[in-house]
Each structure stands twice: as structure tokens, then as C-alpha cells.
Amino acid sequence: MVKETIRVYARVKPLGRRQQAGIYSVDNDEKSLSSLEIIVPRDLADGFVNNKQESYKFKFQKIFDQEAKQDVVFDNIAKPVAECVLAGYNGTIFAYGQTGSGKTFTITGGAERYSDRGIIPRTLSYIFDQLQKDGSKVYTTHVSYLEIYNECGYDLLDPRHEASRLKDLPKVTIMEDPDQNIHLKNLSLQQATNEEEALNLLFLGDTNRMIAETPMNQASSRSHCIFTIHISSKEPGSATIRRSKLHLVDLAGSERVAKTGVGGHILTEAKYINLSLHHLEQVIIALAEKNRSHIPYRNSMMTSVLRDSLGGNCMTTMIATLSVDRRNIDESISTCRFAQRVALIKNEAVLNEEIDPTLMIIKLKKEIQELKDELMLVTGKQRTSELSQEELLQLDELIETFIEDNDPDSTLDVGADMRKIKYCFIHLKLMNDSKMTDKNLPLQHNSEEKDTNKEVGEEELKKLKELLQQRDNEINVLVNMLKREKKRAQEALFQLNAASAGSTVLEQSLCVNLEESQSPASSSSLKEAKDFSSSVHRPPFLSRQTGGKMSLGCQEAFEVFKQDHADSITIEDNKELLKQRYAEAKCLGEKLNKVRNTINHLKGEITQRHIQRAVLAISSPSEELNTLDPVEEQLRTQIEEEKKSYKTMFNRLKGLKVEIEHLQLLMEKAKMKLQKDFEVWWSEEAQKLQQEKPEMVSSSNTVTVYPQLRKPSQHLSINSFSETTRVSPSEDPAGKNNSIISSNPISKTRTPASSSTSIPLTGDSQADADILAFMKARQNILQKKGLGNK
Ligand code: ADP
Ligand code: MG
């Protein structure tokens, strides 16, 4: 890298014949910088009084005075730059000065003499001369010629537009890439393999430039021209390419707009020129200032194109062309001032080396092949970029072993093969990634899964063992099946029993009741009903009162009383009904027993059937086991039917039982009433008898029992006569009731009839009393019936 400030030279144009030279002095010191002193004479307008002279001193790298020849200028200014460009650095030589100060003459040269050739042809000559001399490198040379006029670029080397005007030349535009590198679109790069070709191209460009220039439109003075020589070099066999370019710039005239003194179109042009140079000046000022971050390169096309030349990767040289005649002295001073600022700019030129990608690929391929060959020699195996299927499987196994190995010192050794090492890393990465994706699941997920898999495997093994065990015991299975069938049959029987359990319980209870009813010892009511008419029943109260015994007279009287008592008819009717109901119940009970026996028999048959089939299953194929037995089905249907009739009969029996119980209750009550009525009647009759025949009562043979009979009547009242009203009219027809009422001895014959019949007394007081009472009662009854003796 070469770090240096822009070299600034000054060249003074020879004065014309009619030009008055200004006062200036040039001090060219060989060892140090040269200095130019310009003395501005006092303007006559200021008057003669003021004799003061103004002196301006400027420092330059070298000052070429009017006599300086083109070759000297080239040798001093351009040659060193050309040498740098040949070495691979970028270089720029630009001429700055007012119009007519010799910029074009210096850069391009005069058209009249060969010796007036300027820097461009001399440089081209020099470069190609040097390229021919240097056989160590391969050089490629291109040239481009750009004219910038009014911020527009034109390609001066386009052969198609040789005879056209400037505006008809191809327009060149600036393109900037992401790295802020400037590219000129449409600027042709013409290859020049030798000096002649290059000079022809220069001539072409200069011709285009000249044709475009008209006397009225002095484009040359108002446009910038940049001739660029592109050199690329590389050493044979090397991939390194050095690219460098040399800008040889003929700038527009630096004269100020004010000085043109013209308006309109010309003024506009002048303004543009100055504007473009103004931007150049701004860039140079910015570059001269320290810590200035922004350089306004983009403000004009010219500064954009010369970006690298100004403050960048370039060795730049400036030639300040000066007209030192009196009229142009101010402009010369201005040019010198500008040059002084440019001289402050530091550039950093670096070698522009690039690696040729095509060459690099070829080189690397060759290297790879050499390494492969070397590796094959060492390993004895042909190495391909892909691993074989076998190698991949081996690697998978190695990785699995490595992961499962709990030893912390375990290693994964795949040998010195980068393909295998890379594969392992990728494999492990993928495993890790899959683990990361399962992050939501518990950390123990994998281990749990493994455990689960193990458990599943163990369970499967266990099942298989069990299956084997089962097959080993196949012989025993038949026996077990027989046992099971027997058990099933028993269970079926049990279920059938259980199904009829509810009805059986009821049935049994009913049967017990019926048996109880039939039993002479336990049932009193039915027995009494049964024997009501045939045997003399002793009512409890009578038995108590009489010590369990009723006197014969009383018994006879009761019998007579009973026969005439209206309630006795009801009792008889009920008795008859009860008899019927009982017979019916008995018949139903017998039928129920029969049905029950039938059902049990059918159940037994089904059980037998089960056993038979179970035996059959052992002896013959088991296919019939699962099929339905039609016989069993028929038996079951029969059982169902029997059960239905059993249920109907059972319900009927249940109703009969309720009816019988009710009838029994009615008869009991009727008997109670009869007894009470008899007692009342008996006591009344006895009382009457005593009143009518006191002697009989007071006699020793006569015992008054009436007071003792009061208690039973109280007892009867407690038993309530009203309860007899429970008998429903249907059960106790109205006619019967009426007859009862009409024939009621109590209601109608409350008062016993006077006894006219003599009663033979026995001497036993009790017996005599009974006889007397009986006789009295009998007489009353007879009287009532109209049969009594009056
Ligand atoms: P510019 O390009 O700066 O406008 P030119 O290079 O066109 O000026 O010069 C104007 C005239 O002066 C041209 O005719 C040119 O030949 C002449 N001239 C300039 N410099 C010199 C020089 N050093 N020696 C001889 N003639 C020169
Ligand atoms: Mg010119």
C-alpha cells in the first residue's frame, strides 16, 4: 500500500505573440518542492499613488515553465504514474486550468507536430513498450474514452457514431453496486493489444470529440474528457490477476461564469461547467479536512467517476495549467489556490489483485485429485464422496453402541475419515433435534417409552407361556368343561328357582294358612263355622260366667232362641258361602300344588338334559355345545305356561283367602250378637218371672243370677253391636235385614210375655232358674209367632 498526497504540478503555457506576460517567478528546487510566485501589478484604475505590489507564492511538485517540452512533462509527471499502473496500482493524471491554458495540449498534445504529443500517446507508447519488455507476465490492455458534458456521459470510442454530433454518441450512465463501486454503463472498453491499436482508438475518440465540437458550442472547453487505460496482468500459472487503470483527465475550463460576460445559452453552459468543477472543489475540500466523514462524490458525474482518484485507492497527479498573461493572472492564481488544496489530499493506493475464479477452480480440482490419489495410496481404498450403504449401517451401529454405553470414557471411533466423522455429527444433531422437538413431553419420556416397550415384550412372552401352558393342559380342559357344564346346569336350575322364589314364598305362606285352616287344633273360626250348626258352641262370656258350663235349661233356651233369631239366617248364609269358598280354596290349593310339582318336574328334565348334553360334549365334538337344544326349549316353554297358570291360580287363591277371612269375621260377629241378644232376653225373662212370682224367686230353690249377667252385656257393648253393620247390603240383602228386624225378638218382644205355663222345678237353683227362663222365653216366642198359649 502506497500512502501519499496527490502530486501537484504546474505548467505554464507559452505566451502568445500579443500577450503581455504577468510578473511571476519560478523556483525549481531539485531537492524539495518548487515554488511559483505570482506578482499582481497594481491596476491602473487604482491610481499611481498605490505602489503596493501583491505577491502570491504557491508550492508545486514541479513547475514546468513555458519552454517545457512534452517529453519532459511526460517523463516527470506521467511516467512515474504509468510505472505504478503497470505495477498494479490505479493512477490518475488530470489537468486543471482555465480554457486555453494548455490542458488538452498537455494531456492529448498538439495536432501539428509529433513532438507535441501529449501524455496519453506517450503513456500508451510507454506502457506498451514496457509490456513488451516484461515477458514474465501476461498483460491485457483496454482503453475507454469518456466525455462528460452537462452531466451527461458520452462514449467517444463508439465506431458506429464516428460522424455524429456529441448528442448522438452513446450515452454513458453511472451505476453503483451494493459495495458502492462505480460502474459506467455503455462505456465501451476497447481492447488494444499494441500501441498502434491504442493510438487508433485515441484518434477515434479525439475525432468524435472534435466533430461534436462546433465553433458555437465549444464543447471541449466545457466538457471533461477521461481517457482510461485498463491493464490486467498475471504471472503464468498464477491465479492472481492484477487489475489497474490509469485515468488521463482533460477537465473543462475552470474559468468563472462572471468572467464570460455572456448570457443565455452560453451562461447556462458555463454555470454547468463551474458547477461540475465546484463539486470537484467541494470533494477536494472535504478530503482535505480531517475527520470529515462524508465526501460529496455523488454530486456530479465527474467526481463520481474519479472517486477512486480523489482520496481513494489511487496515485493521483494534478497538472495545473496556467496562462500567465496579464488578463488571466487572476484565474492562474485561482488555479494555483485550487492546486494547493488538492495537494493536501492523501490517497492510499493498494495493489488491485484478484483471484481468477476459473483458474482457482482448476487449481483446486487438481489439488483434490492429487490428495485423493495420495489417500488411496495410504488406505488402499478408493475414496468416493459418498459413504456406502454398508459403511452407513456400520456407523449407525457404532453410534447406537456409543449412546447406550454408560461408561463416561467411552469413545466413538470411526477412524480418520472426515465423511464418517461428519455423518456421526449430523446423526447426533438430528437425534438432538428430535429430542428438542419432544420438549413438551416429560424428560423421562424416552426412558419410559423404552420401559413400556420392555414391559410389552415381557407381557407378550408371559402370554405365550400361558398359552403354552393352556395347550399342555388341553386334556384337562375337557374335564373342566364337563364340570363347568354341570355347574351351569345347577346354576340354571337355581336361577329358575330364584325366579319363582317370590311367588313360592307367597304360595308357601298361603299353603301354611290353608293347612292351618284345615288343622282342627289351630283354627277356631273355621272350625266353629264348620260345626256351627251341628255343635253347641259355648261363647266365651257364657263360659266365664257359668264356669264353662251352661245349664241344660239355658242351653235349650239358647237353642230355641237361636233358631228363632234373625241373625242366625245371616250366619247360615255366610256359613254356606264360607263353605263354598273354602272348597274352592282347597281345590285351588290342590291345583297349585299340582302345577308346582309339574314345574319342578320340568326343571328336573332340563337339568337332566344339561347333563346329557355335557356328557355328549365330551364324547363328541364340542360344536353342539353352543347350539340350542330344542327339547330344552320346549321344556322351558312348558314351564313358562305352567308358571302362568300357577300365577293366575295363586292370585285367585289369594283373593279367596281374603274373602274367607272376611266371612269368618262376619260369622264371629253374628255369633257374638246372637249370644248377647240371648243373654239380654234371658235376663229380662228371668227378671219378669221373678216379679210375677216373687215366692218362686225368694224360694231357696231359686237363685237370682241377673246381676251377674250385667257384665257380659257390658262386654258385648264393648264388642259393639254396631260392628255388625259392617256387613255390606250385598252380603246382607235388605229382605233378610228386614226379616231380621221384623223377627228380632229383642226389638219386638223386649217385654217377656206373662208366663202362664207351670214349670217343673228341679230343686237345683241354677237349673230351676234356667228352666224358668227357658219356659218364659219359649212362651214369649210362641206368643210372638201367634202359637203361644194365651
Ligand atoms: P485548453 O485545452 O486548456 O483549452 P489548449 O490545450 O487547447 O487549451 O491550448 C490552447 C492553444 O494553445 C492550442 O492551440 C495549443 O496548441 C496551444 N498551447 C497550449 N499549450 C501549449 C504549449 N505548452 N506549447 C505550445 N502550444 C501550446
Ligand atoms: Mg481543451
PDB file of C-alpha atoms in Angstrom, residues 81 96 100 146 253 272 304 341 416 442 445 464 479 523 527 601 605 667 675 679 718 735 763:
ATOM      1  CA  VAL A  81       2.288   7.170 -12.684  1.00  0.00           C
ATOM      2  CA  TYR A  96      -6.920  21.676 -14.340  1.00  0.00           C
ATOM      3  CA  GLY A 100      -6.844  27.812 -23.411  1.00  0.00           C
ATOM      4  CA  LEU A 146     -15.497   9.210 -21.894  1.00  0.00           C
ATOM      5  CA  GLY A 253     -12.045  25.146 -18.281  1.00  0.00           C
ATOM      6  CA  TYR A 272     -22.774  23.778 -15.504  1.00  0.00           C
ATOM      7  CA  SER A 304     -18.316  10.025  -9.183  1.00  0.00           C
ATOM      8  CA  ARG A 341      -5.823  22.348  -1.668  1.00  0.00           C
ATOM      9  CA  ALA A 416      -9.611 -40.756  10.234  1.00  0.00           C
ATOM     10  CA  PRO A 442     -41.614 -35.207  30.065  1.00  0.00           C
ATOM     11  CA  HIS A 445     -40.471 -39.882  28.067  1.00  0.00           C
ATOM     12  CA  LEU A 464     -47.166 -67.007  25.099  1.00  0.00           C
ATOM     13  CA  VAL A 479     -62.982 -82.498  32.204  1.00  0.00           C
ATOM     14  CA  SER A 523    -108.145 -72.723  63.670  1.00  0.00           C
ATOM     15  CA  LYS A 527    -113.916 -74.943  62.791  1.00  0.00           C
ATOM     16  CA  HIS A 601     -90.622 -81.934  37.163  1.00  0.00           C
ATOM     17  CA  GLU A 605     -85.991 -82.675  32.977  1.00  0.00           C
ATOM     18  CA  MET A 667    -119.757 -65.093  61.407  1.00  0.00           C
ATOM     19  CA  GLN A 675    -125.262 -64.638  72.283  1.00  0.00           C
ATOM     20  CA  GLU A 679    -128.337 -63.026  77.334  1.00  0.00           C
ATOM     21  CA  ILE A 718    -117.705 -53.090  74.116  1.00  0.00           C
ATOM     22  CA  GLY A 735    -135.113 -58.575  52.703  1.00  0.00           C
ATOM     23  CA  GLY A 763    -134.623 -78.235  93.040  1.00  0.00           C
TER      24      GLY A 763
END
